[in-house]
Structure formats: structure tokens, C-alpha cells
Tab-separated table of C-alpha atoms in Angstrom:
chain	number	residue	atom	x	y	z
S	1	MET	CA	90.514	4.937	45.729
S	2	LYS	CA	90.420	1.428	47.681
S	3	VAL	CA	86.856	0.910	46.948
S	4	LEU	CA	87.482	1.384	43.096
S	5	LYS	CA	90.328	-1.024	43.423
S	6	LYS	CA	88.059	-3.495	44.981
S	7	LEU	CA	85.893	-3.584	42.664
S	8	LEU	CA	87.984	-3.477	39.461
S	9	TYR	CA	89.990	-6.420	40.580
S	10	ALA	CA	87.329	-8.395	42.121
S	11	ILE	CA	85.189	-8.649	39.066
S	12	PRO	CA	86.422	-10.583	36.201
S	13	ILE	CA	86.397	-8.180	32.944
S	14	ALA	CA	83.775	-10.574	31.220
S	15	GLY	CA	81.750	-10.517	34.080
S	16	ILE	CA	81.495	-7.036	34.900
S	17	ILE	CA	78.643	-6.095	32.902
S	18	PHE	CA	75.731	-5.868	35.216
S	19	ALA	CA	77.874	-6.089	38.943
S	20	SER	CA	80.159	-3.193	38.327
S	21	CYS	CA	77.654	-0.572	36.761
S	22	THR	CA	74.820	-1.017	39.561
S	23	ASP	CA	77.784	-0.686	42.080
S	24	VAL	CA	78.638	2.516	40.594
S	25	GLU	CA	75.786	4.182	42.423
S	26	LYS	CA	76.706	2.844	45.797
S	27	MET	CA	80.271	4.144	45.763
S	28	GLU	CA	81.750	6.810	47.956
S	29	ILE	CA	84.309	8.037	45.775
S	30	GLU	CA	84.393	11.870	44.712
S	31	HIS	CA	85.572	11.551	41.149
S	32	ILE	CA	82.696	8.692	40.224
S	33	GLY	CA	79.456	10.270	39.325
S	34	GLY	CA	80.158	13.718	40.872
S	35	PHE	CA	83.200	15.352	39.510
S	36	ASN	CA	85.830	15.035	36.987
S	37	THR	CA	87.712	11.929	36.653
S	38	MET	CA	90.833	11.285	37.892
S	39	ASN	CA	93.534	10.628	35.100
S	40	ASN	CA	95.059	7.504	36.087
S	41	GLU	CA	95.541	3.995	35.054
S	42	GLU	CA	92.635	2.972	37.655
S	43	SER	CA	90.297	5.314	36.208
S	44	GLU	CA	90.952	4.572	32.710
S	45	ALA	CA	90.108	0.743	33.646
S	46	TYR	CA	86.887	1.731	35.506
S	47	TYR	CA	85.836	3.844	32.669
S	48	ALA	CA	86.574	1.327	30.086
S	49	GLU	CA	84.398	-0.925	31.807
S	50	LEU	CA	81.446	1.520	32.350
S	51	ARG	CA	81.596	1.761	28.578
S	52	ALA	CA	81.317	-2.097	27.733
S	53	TYR	CA	78.396	-1.690	30.179
S	54	LYS	CA	76.683	0.956	28.049
S	55	GLU	CA	77.321	-1.352	24.944
S	56	THR	CA	74.916	-3.905	26.679
S	57	ALA	CA	72.015	-1.609	25.703
S	58	ARG	CA	72.676	-1.555	22.200
S	59	ASN	CA	69.650	-3.700	20.160
S	60	TYR	CA	67.691	-3.436	23.653
S	61	GLY	CA	70.108	-6.032	25.522
S	62	ARG	CA	68.407	-4.057	28.593
S	63	PRO	CA	66.544	-0.904	29.767
S	64	VAL	CA	67.875	2.317	29.940
S	65	ALA	CA	68.306	5.165	32.054
S	66	PHE	CA	67.083	8.498	30.516
S	67	GLY	CA	66.461	11.966	31.612
S	68	TRP	CA	66.151	15.845	30.289
S	69	PHE	CA	68.723	17.950	31.414
S	70	SER	CA	67.997	21.647	32.187
S	71	ASN	CA	70.098	24.524	33.248
S	72	TRP	CA	73.369	23.375	31.288
S	73	ALA	CA	76.225	25.776	33.158
S	74	PRO	CA	79.204	23.672	33.568
S	75	SER	CA	80.992	26.386	35.677
S	76	GLY	CA	81.757	27.084	39.391
S	77	VAL	CA	82.135	25.018	42.533
S	78	ILE	CA	78.331	24.077	42.441
S	79	ARG	CA	78.001	21.157	40.405
S	80	LYS	CA	74.416	20.796	39.391
S	81	GLY	CA	75.072	22.598	35.898
S	82	TYR	CA	77.525	19.948	34.944
S	83	LEU	CA	76.784	16.841	32.749
S	84	THR	CA	79.966	15.198	34.404
S	85	SER	CA	77.953	15.284	37.691
S	86	VAL	CA	74.950	12.894	36.694
S	87	PRO	CA	75.249	9.325	37.606
S	88	ASP	CA	77.795	7.273	35.392
S	89	SER	CA	75.010	4.744	34.480
S	90	MET	CA	72.902	7.126	32.799
S	91	ASP	CA	72.566	5.916	29.263
S	92	ILE	CA	70.882	8.642	27.511
S	93	ILE	CA	70.184	12.338	28.432
S	94	SER	CA	68.183	14.767	26.049
S	95	MET	CA	69.522	18.403	26.440
S	96	TRP	CA	66.435	20.420	27.513
S	97	SER	CA	68.325	23.642	27.658
S	98	GLY	CA	71.357	22.884	25.510
S	99	ALA	CA	72.261	20.951	22.319
S	100	PRO	CA	71.388	23.956	20.013
S	101	GLY	CA	71.414	22.927	16.241
S	102	ARG	CA	72.636	26.395	14.799
S	103	TYR	CA	74.739	28.271	18.095
S	104	GLU	CA	78.252	27.446	19.278
S	105	ILE	CA	79.001	25.966	22.593
S	106	THR	CA	81.015	27.649	25.215
S	107	GLU	CA	84.649	25.818	25.604
S	108	ALA	CA	83.225	25.077	29.315
S	109	GLN	CA	80.143	23.073	27.633
S	110	LYS	CA	82.396	21.550	25.078
S	111	LYS	CA	84.699	19.819	27.627
S	112	ASP	CA	82.013	18.839	29.768
S	113	LYS	CA	80.286	17.624	26.829
S	114	GLU	CA	83.026	15.563	25.617
S	115	PHE	CA	83.798	14.023	28.619
S	116	VAL	CA	80.332	12.376	29.458
S	117	GLN	CA	80.125	11.037	25.546
S	118	LYS	CA	83.562	9.792	25.061
S	119	VAL	CA	84.710	8.638	28.477
S	120	LYS	CA	81.356	7.824	30.448
S	121	GLY	CA	79.605	6.570	27.245
S	122	ILE	CA	76.694	8.301	27.553
S	123	LYS	CA	74.394	9.667	24.574
S	124	LEU	CA	73.599	13.332	24.254
S	125	LEU	CA	70.456	14.410	22.129
S	126	GLU	CA	69.144	17.418	20.743
S	127	VAL	CA	65.334	17.879	21.798
S	128	SER	CA	62.688	20.078	20.379
S	129	LEU	CA	59.197	20.784	20.233
S	130	LEU	CA	58.751	20.370	16.634
S	131	SER	CA	55.877	22.496	15.917
S	132	HIS	CA	56.394	24.148	12.713
S	133	LEU	CA	58.461	23.709	9.254
S	134	GLY	CA	61.846	24.968	9.750
S	135	LYS	CA	61.890	25.049	13.519
S	136	GLY	CA	65.288	25.226	14.898
S	137	ARG	CA	67.259	25.643	11.629
S	138	THR	CA	65.991	28.620	9.772
S	139	PRO	CA	68.686	30.976	9.623
S	140	ASP	CA	68.435	34.793	11.105
S	141	TRP	CA	68.683	36.449	8.082
S	142	VAL	CA	65.652	34.851	6.652
S	143	TYR	CA	63.864	37.256	9.165
S	144	GLU	CA	65.854	40.565	9.187
S	145	GLU	CA	64.128	42.075	5.665
S	146	VAL	CA	60.658	41.654	7.243
S	147	GLU	CA	61.605	42.798	10.529
S	148	LYS	CA	63.189	45.889	9.003
S	149	GLN	CA	60.312	46.418	7.028
S	150	ALA	CA	58.032	46.202	10.155
S	151	GLU	CA	59.759	48.492	11.776
S	152	GLU	CA	59.566	51.322	9.191
S	153	GLU	CA	55.838	50.628	8.153
S	154	GLY	CA	54.785	49.971	12.146
S	155	TRP	CA	53.427	46.733	11.893
S	156	ASN	CA	51.429	44.944	14.819
S	157	GLU	CA	52.756	41.985	16.211
S	158	SER	CA	50.067	39.677	14.284
S	159	LYS	CA	51.321	41.407	10.961
S	160	LEU	CA	54.857	40.680	11.766
S	161	ASN	CA	54.460	36.937	12.972
S	162	GLU	CA	52.408	36.241	9.525
S	163	GLU	CA	55.251	37.685	7.520
S	164	ARG	CA	57.773	35.844	9.226
S	165	LYS	CA	55.925	32.654	8.556
S	166	LYS	CA	55.977	33.634	4.850
S	167	ALA	CA	59.442	34.332	4.752
S	168	ARG	CA	60.128	31.289	6.841
S	169	TRP	CA	57.976	28.979	4.569
S	170	LYS	CA	59.520	30.706	1.090
S	171	PHE	CA	63.218	29.869	2.710
S	172	TRP	CA	62.056	26.033	2.791
S	173	GLY	CA	60.565	26.292	-0.766
S	174	TYR	CA	56.763	25.568	0.665
S	175	THR	CA	54.912	28.509	-1.322
S	176	SER	CA	51.489	26.878	-2.465
S	177	GLY	CA	49.906	27.097	1.174
S	178	ASN	CA	48.452	23.828	0.457
S	179	PRO	CA	49.705	21.534	3.688
S	180	GLU	CA	49.212	18.375	1.296
S	181	GLY	CA	51.277	20.055	-1.805
S	182	ALA	CA	53.926	18.504	-3.479
S	183	ASP	CA	56.309	21.477	-2.446
S	184	MET	CA	55.262	20.769	0.979
S	185	LYS	CA	56.724	17.257	0.909
S	186	GLU	CA	59.869	18.936	-0.826
S	187	ALA	CA	60.441	21.261	1.881
S	188	LEU	CA	59.872	18.720	4.587
S	189	ALA	CA	62.622	16.520	2.934
S	190	LYS	CA	64.933	19.484	2.987
S	191	TYR	CA	63.975	20.437	6.374
S	192	ALA	CA	64.675	16.633	7.788
S	193	LYS	CA	68.094	16.871	6.259
S	194	ALA	CA	68.813	19.650	7.771
S	195	LEU	CA	67.793	18.569	11.619
S	196	CYS	CA	70.101	15.620	11.065
S	197	ASP	CA	73.040	17.214	9.235
S	198	SER	CA	73.714	19.746	12.566
S	199	LEU	CA	73.860	16.599	14.624
S	200	PHE	CA	77.067	15.304	12.756
S	201	VAL	CA	78.537	18.436	12.437
S	202	SER	CA	78.151	19.357	16.312
S	203	GLU	CA	78.550	15.917	17.378
S	204	TRP	CA	75.279	15.031	19.138
S	205	ASP	CA	74.152	11.629	19.359
S	206	GLY	CA	70.765	12.017	18.065
S	207	PHE	CA	67.652	13.791	18.147
S	208	ASP	CA	64.420	13.856	20.633
S	209	ILE	CA	61.019	14.961	19.152
S	210	ASP	CA	59.122	16.467	21.570
S	211	TRP	CA	55.536	16.134	19.961
S	212	GLU	CA	52.731	17.865	22.081
S	213	PRO	CA	50.421	19.440	19.402
S	214	THR	CA	47.151	19.583	21.774
S	215	GLY	CA	49.098	20.970	24.719
S	216	GLY	CA	52.937	22.167	24.483
S	217	PHE	CA	52.738	24.149	21.001
S	218	ASN	CA	52.255	28.019	20.852
S	219	ASP	CA	54.106	28.512	17.338
S	220	ALA	CA	52.341	25.871	15.420
S	221	ASP	CA	51.724	27.178	11.917
S	222	ASN	CA	49.909	23.852	10.437
S	223	THR	CA	52.626	22.663	8.515
S	224	LEU	CA	53.706	19.914	10.987
S	225	THR	CA	50.590	19.870	12.940
S	226	TYR	CA	48.023	19.386	10.067
S	227	ARG	CA	45.921	16.436	10.289
S	228	GLY	CA	44.869	14.626	7.199
S	229	TYR	CA	42.604	11.908	6.690
S	230	ASN	CA	45.644	9.294	7.588
S	231	GLY	CA	46.580	11.749	10.984
S	232	TYR	CA	49.440	13.785	11.300
S	233	SER	CA	50.583	12.611	7.818
S	234	ASN	CA	53.122	15.711	7.664
S	235	MET	CA	54.979	15.139	10.976
S	236	GLU	CA	54.957	11.189	9.821
S	237	PHE	CA	56.635	11.905	6.315
S	238	LEU	CA	59.127	13.878	8.425
S	239	ILE	CA	60.084	11.435	10.539
S	240	LYS	CA	60.625	9.029	7.667
S	241	GLU	CA	62.758	11.468	6.248
S	242	MET	CA	64.593	11.828	9.140
S	243	GLY	CA	65.116	8.224	9.330
S	244	ASN	CA	67.223	8.053	5.913
S	245	TYR	CA	69.908	9.901	8.376
S	246	ILE	CA	69.486	8.799	11.933
S	247	GLY	CA	67.347	6.112	13.888
S	248	PRO	CA	67.352	2.369	13.055
S	249	LYS	CA	66.284	2.652	9.678
S	250	SER	CA	69.372	4.383	8.635
S	251	ASP	CA	71.144	1.427	9.971
S	252	PRO	CA	69.647	-1.772	8.192
S	253	GLU	CA	73.308	-3.737	8.990
S	254	GLY	CA	73.222	-2.753	12.821
S	255	LYS	CA	76.930	-1.104	12.644
S	256	GLY	CA	75.566	1.936	14.943
S	257	HIS	CA	73.875	5.074	14.288
S	258	LYS	CA	72.518	8.162	16.219
S	259	LEU	CA	69.200	7.908	17.856
S	260	LEU	CA	65.924	8.991	17.224
S	261	VAL	CA	63.118	9.001	19.546
S	262	ILE	CA	59.661	10.671	20.270
S	263	ASP	CA	58.553	11.664	23.522
S	264	GLY	CA	54.971	13.170	24.383
S	265	TYR	CA	51.719	12.250	22.601
S	266	ILE	CA	53.455	8.916	21.506
S	267	ASN	CA	50.168	7.398	20.761
S	268	HIS	CA	49.621	9.639	17.653
S	269	PHE	CA	51.416	7.704	15.505
S	270	GLY	CA	50.654	4.257	13.782
S	271	PRO	CA	52.939	1.216	14.264
S	272	GLU	CA	54.584	1.494	10.868
S	273	LEU	CA	57.048	4.336	12.414
S	274	ASP	CA	58.125	1.868	14.955
S	275	GLU	CA	61.070	0.812	12.416
S	276	TYR	CA	62.133	4.452	12.330
S	277	ILE	CA	62.071	5.255	16.234
S	278	ASP	CA	64.436	3.890	18.634
S	279	TYR	CA	62.943	4.880	21.562
S	280	TRP	CA	59.425	6.202	22.516
S	281	ILE	CA	58.815	7.842	25.735
S	282	THR	CA	55.780	8.393	27.683
S	283	GLN	CA	55.564	11.429	29.783
S	284	SER	CA	53.635	9.720	32.828
S	285	TYR	CA	54.043	12.033	35.367
S	286	GLY	CA	52.589	11.316	38.816
S	287	ASN	CA	51.778	7.668	37.270
S	288	SER	CA	53.297	4.401	38.397
S	289	SER	CA	52.691	3.104	34.841
S	290	PRO	CA	52.888	4.443	31.588
S	291	ASN	CA	49.865	6.530	30.627
S	292	TYR	CA	50.635	6.160	26.806
S	293	ARG	CA	52.200	3.121	24.762
S	294	PRO	CA	53.330	2.779	21.280
S	295	GLN	CA	50.830	1.495	18.842
S	296	SER	CA	53.349	-0.815	17.559
S	297	GLY	CA	53.065	-2.665	20.953
S	298	ASN	CA	56.906	-2.887	21.248
S	299	LEU	CA	57.549	-2.185	24.895
S	300	LYS	CA	61.269	-2.953	24.732
S	301	LYS	CA	61.201	0.757	23.095
S	302	LEU	CA	59.012	2.394	25.793
S	303	ILE	CA	60.572	4.704	28.267
S	304	ILE	CA	58.732	5.754	31.256
S	305	THR	CA	59.151	9.164	32.751
S	306	GLU	CA	58.612	11.305	35.832
S	307	ASN	CA	58.340	15.051	36.245
S	308	PHE	CA	61.358	16.396	38.433
S	309	GLU	CA	60.344	19.732	37.581
S	310	SER	CA	57.585	19.334	40.580
S	311	SER	CA	58.768	15.933	42.163
S	312	ALA	CA	62.400	16.088	42.673
S	313	THR	CA	62.198	16.219	46.237
S	314	SER	CA	60.093	13.396	46.849
S	315	GLY	CA	60.890	11.511	43.694
S	316	GLY	CA	57.343	11.099	42.714
S	317	GLN	CA	56.732	7.656	40.984
S	318	LEU	CA	59.924	7.397	39.717
S	319	LEU	CA	60.960	4.370	41.994
S	320	ASN	CA	57.519	2.728	40.736
S	321	GLN	CA	57.843	3.630	37.162
S	322	ALA	CA	61.289	1.894	37.655
S	323	ARG	CA	59.844	-1.091	39.114
S	324	TRP	CA	57.198	-1.489	36.300
S	325	MET	CA	57.330	-4.261	33.822
S	326	PRO	CA	55.011	-5.123	31.249
S	327	GLU	CA	51.989	-7.225	32.500
S	328	ASN	CA	51.773	-9.934	30.186
S	329	GLY	CA	55.381	-10.927	31.265
S	330	THR	CA	56.897	-11.979	27.818
S	331	THR	CA	59.083	-8.814	27.459
S	332	TYR	CA	60.188	-5.929	29.571
S	333	LYS	CA	60.158	-1.925	29.164
S	334	GLY	CA	62.544	0.203	27.278
S	335	GLY	CA	63.675	2.439	30.394
S	336	VAL	CA	62.844	4.929	33.105
S	337	GLY	CA	63.739	8.450	33.527
S	338	ALA	CA	62.611	12.197	34.637
S	339	TYR	CA	62.167	15.365	33.090
S	340	ARG	CA	64.569	17.768	34.452
S	341	PHE	CA	66.306	15.063	36.063
S	342	ASP	CA	69.198	17.627	36.893
S	343	ASN	CA	67.085	19.096	40.001
S	344	ASP	CA	67.614	15.605	41.624
S	345	TYR	CA	70.982	16.882	42.215
S	346	GLY	CA	69.560	18.903	45.075
S	347	ASN	CA	69.129	15.851	47.425
S	348	THR	CA	71.275	14.052	49.615
S	349	PRO	CA	72.960	12.021	48.504
S	350	ASP	CA	72.665	14.276	44.929
S	351	TYR	CA	70.742	12.300	42.311
S	352	LYS	CA	69.328	10.363	45.385
S	353	TRP	CA	66.115	9.144	43.354
S	354	MET	CA	67.961	8.598	39.785
S	355	ARG	CA	70.401	6.475	41.718
S	356	GLN	CA	67.964	4.259	43.008
S	357	ALA	CA	65.739	3.981	39.782
S	358	ILE	CA	68.851	3.059	38.062
S	359	GLN	CA	69.459	0.126	40.546
S	360	ILE	CA	65.880	-0.910	40.477
S	361	ASN	CA	65.257	-0.696	36.537
S	362	GLN	CA	68.286	-3.201	36.285
S	363	GLN	CA	66.869	-5.079	38.959
S	364	VAL	CA	63.586	-6.076	37.580
S	365	PHE	CA	65.181	-6.509	34.380
S	366	ASN	CA	67.678	-9.107	35.489
S	367	GLU	CA	64.641	-11.198	37.833
S	368	TRP	CA	62.813	-10.905	34.402
S	369	LYS	CA	65.681	-12.232	32.536
S	370	ALA	CA	66.250	-15.097	35.372
S	371	ALA	CA	62.661	-16.192	35.212
S	372	GLN	CA	62.792	-16.671	31.380
S	373	ASN	CA	65.649	-18.918	31.968
S	374	GLY	CA	63.860	-20.741	34.637
S	375	GLU	CA	66.207	-19.593	37.409
S	376	ASN	CA	65.895	-19.178	41.205
S	377	THR	CA	66.702	-15.507	42.553
S	378	GLU	CA	65.602	-15.574	45.912
S	379	GLY	CA	67.953	-14.474	48.577
S	380	GLU	CA	69.910	-12.558	45.943
């Protein structure tokens, strides 16, 4: 606790924003970024400062640290599955194996979730490969009668899937079969509200649309992947409808809102969607710079990510991605992160690469900011 005490009292409250939170990743204190917090006056002061640091990312005040978290299982002595074990300076986490829209979480998960949200100030997002109308929000009972009939009549899998699709469409009010019909728009509006309502009920901090229609979908039914003359018009309509409830468009006065982000093929969407989206996330796996950029050109919203499903041991290109900044020098990137970043827990120290990336991510931003102000940063 001596290191923490020194940090807390050596840095004036008004000046802790950058220094204390980059130093977080250097601390050798068990309950910081690896274990549950100690509940005392010193740790309370530390976490208050940490939450203040998180607020500096509002309105793109600095680049963020992002990651997709898999294998959420907060139990036992091995702490890889705990959200409370991630580095304190993480800003946003998409719950790749959690944050279900319709299902209850365990008491252990609830405690783990509430701690990182309320104490560490980390935002937790639901994430889904949105491949068809109703995905993740269609009640199970919609399919029960169809499945009963399939068993009685001996349907094959193809017939069952077709009838399940029809039952799903009917539930959401899409009956015409015309992907450009008025009933499709009405169904998408209903679905958008259902997607967002669950976030408020279950207290998640936003939604991450994983958009991979040309490679990641195996259950598409042409409702969201339909391409009209204007591109993926149905998906764009859904995003705009979600924007009534979450994302920057839902918060014209800037009072705070649940996040709406898109990852994957972000280049599919036109610049007019930029006002609905908090962050565009590019899966630049194995690349030191972004492979896709938002059509709007707003790089303050661009988060670059590496794949720790395959590169957790070596770190892949994560540190180079953290160093990358837009070539023209007039702006900065939105952040850096990794897919299945919890696999970095097994390195020594735990989260070895993410901790370094967080520091580099902020360092290059501070250098950029100093250059804009004409400051000399040599020797810092």
C-alpha cells in the first residue's frame, strides 16, 4: 500500500488525470488491476481518481483502451475469467461470451460486473453478430410450436430452419417477404427498440454491432444483409432506429448515453451514419495500421484492434497499433484494443501486452497534443 499512498498524495487532485492512470499499469499492488479491491479509505480515493480519469475520454478527449472479453467465469482462484482482473485503465469492454440480452447472469457475474462498472468506471457492452431480424431478442416460445410440429412430422433440418425463420418473421411483424416493404421497416423499428430496451433493464453500457456479412455470418436470412441500390439499407435503417435510444444521436445535449459501436466491415457504411456511432472498430489483425477506416474520415472514433485468439503470447501488432497515429498529424485515433484480450492474462505479468499498449496509446496522444501546443517533450 505504500506505493499507492505515495501516488495518491504526491499528485495533486487536479493533476492526476494522465499521470496516475498511466502509473496504474506499473503498480505492484495486488488489489490493483488483478484482484478485488480492498475496501478502505485509500483504495476509495484511488478509485475515485480512476473514475475521474475515465471521464476524460468523454467527447473523445483522449484515445480509449478497448477489448473483447471471452470466457466470462468469475469463480475460483484462477482469475482469468474475472472482469475485475483486467487492467484498471481499460475503458470499454465488449462481452464476447457474456452480456446476454434475454438471460439472467449468476450472482458471481453480477458482483463482478457491478464492480468494474461502478468502481473502476469501465463500460461493458453487449456484442452480437447482427445477421438477421430478431437475433438475440426473439423469445424461445416463438419456435416451440414449429419444433413440436417438426418432431411429429419428421421434418429435415432445412424444412425446420425455414419454418423457424417464418415464425420469427411473423413475431416481429414481417410477413410480406419483401425486404424493402413497409412491414420490414416497422419490424426493424420494433427490433431496434427491443435491442436497446434490454440494455437499460440489464444495466449494460451499450451495444457493439459485429458486422461481418461477407465472412462471419452463417445464419443470415436476407433481412439485415439485404443489399438494395443504396447498400445495406436495412442494416443502416436499424442503426438509425437504435440511435433513438443509444449512441450520440440519442444524446443531443451531451448529458451521457449508452454507447453504440460497430466493428468489422466498417467501410460498408456511409458517412451519414457517423453521427449515430460512438466508435468504429476495425479488426486490423496482424496489421500495424488500420485496414479499414470510417467513410466519414472521423479518426477520433476509430479503434484499431489485434487478434489475441492467435497472438496473445507474442502480442502480435498490438504495440505498433498503439503507436499508430493518423498520417496527416491533424488529429488522433480513437483507441486501441484486442479480440479476446483476456488471453493476455496468461502472460507474465498478467495482461502484459495490454498494459504496455495502454501506456503507449496515451503516450503518443500526449506527444501529439504537446506538438499541437508547440511544446518540447524531449527527455520526458
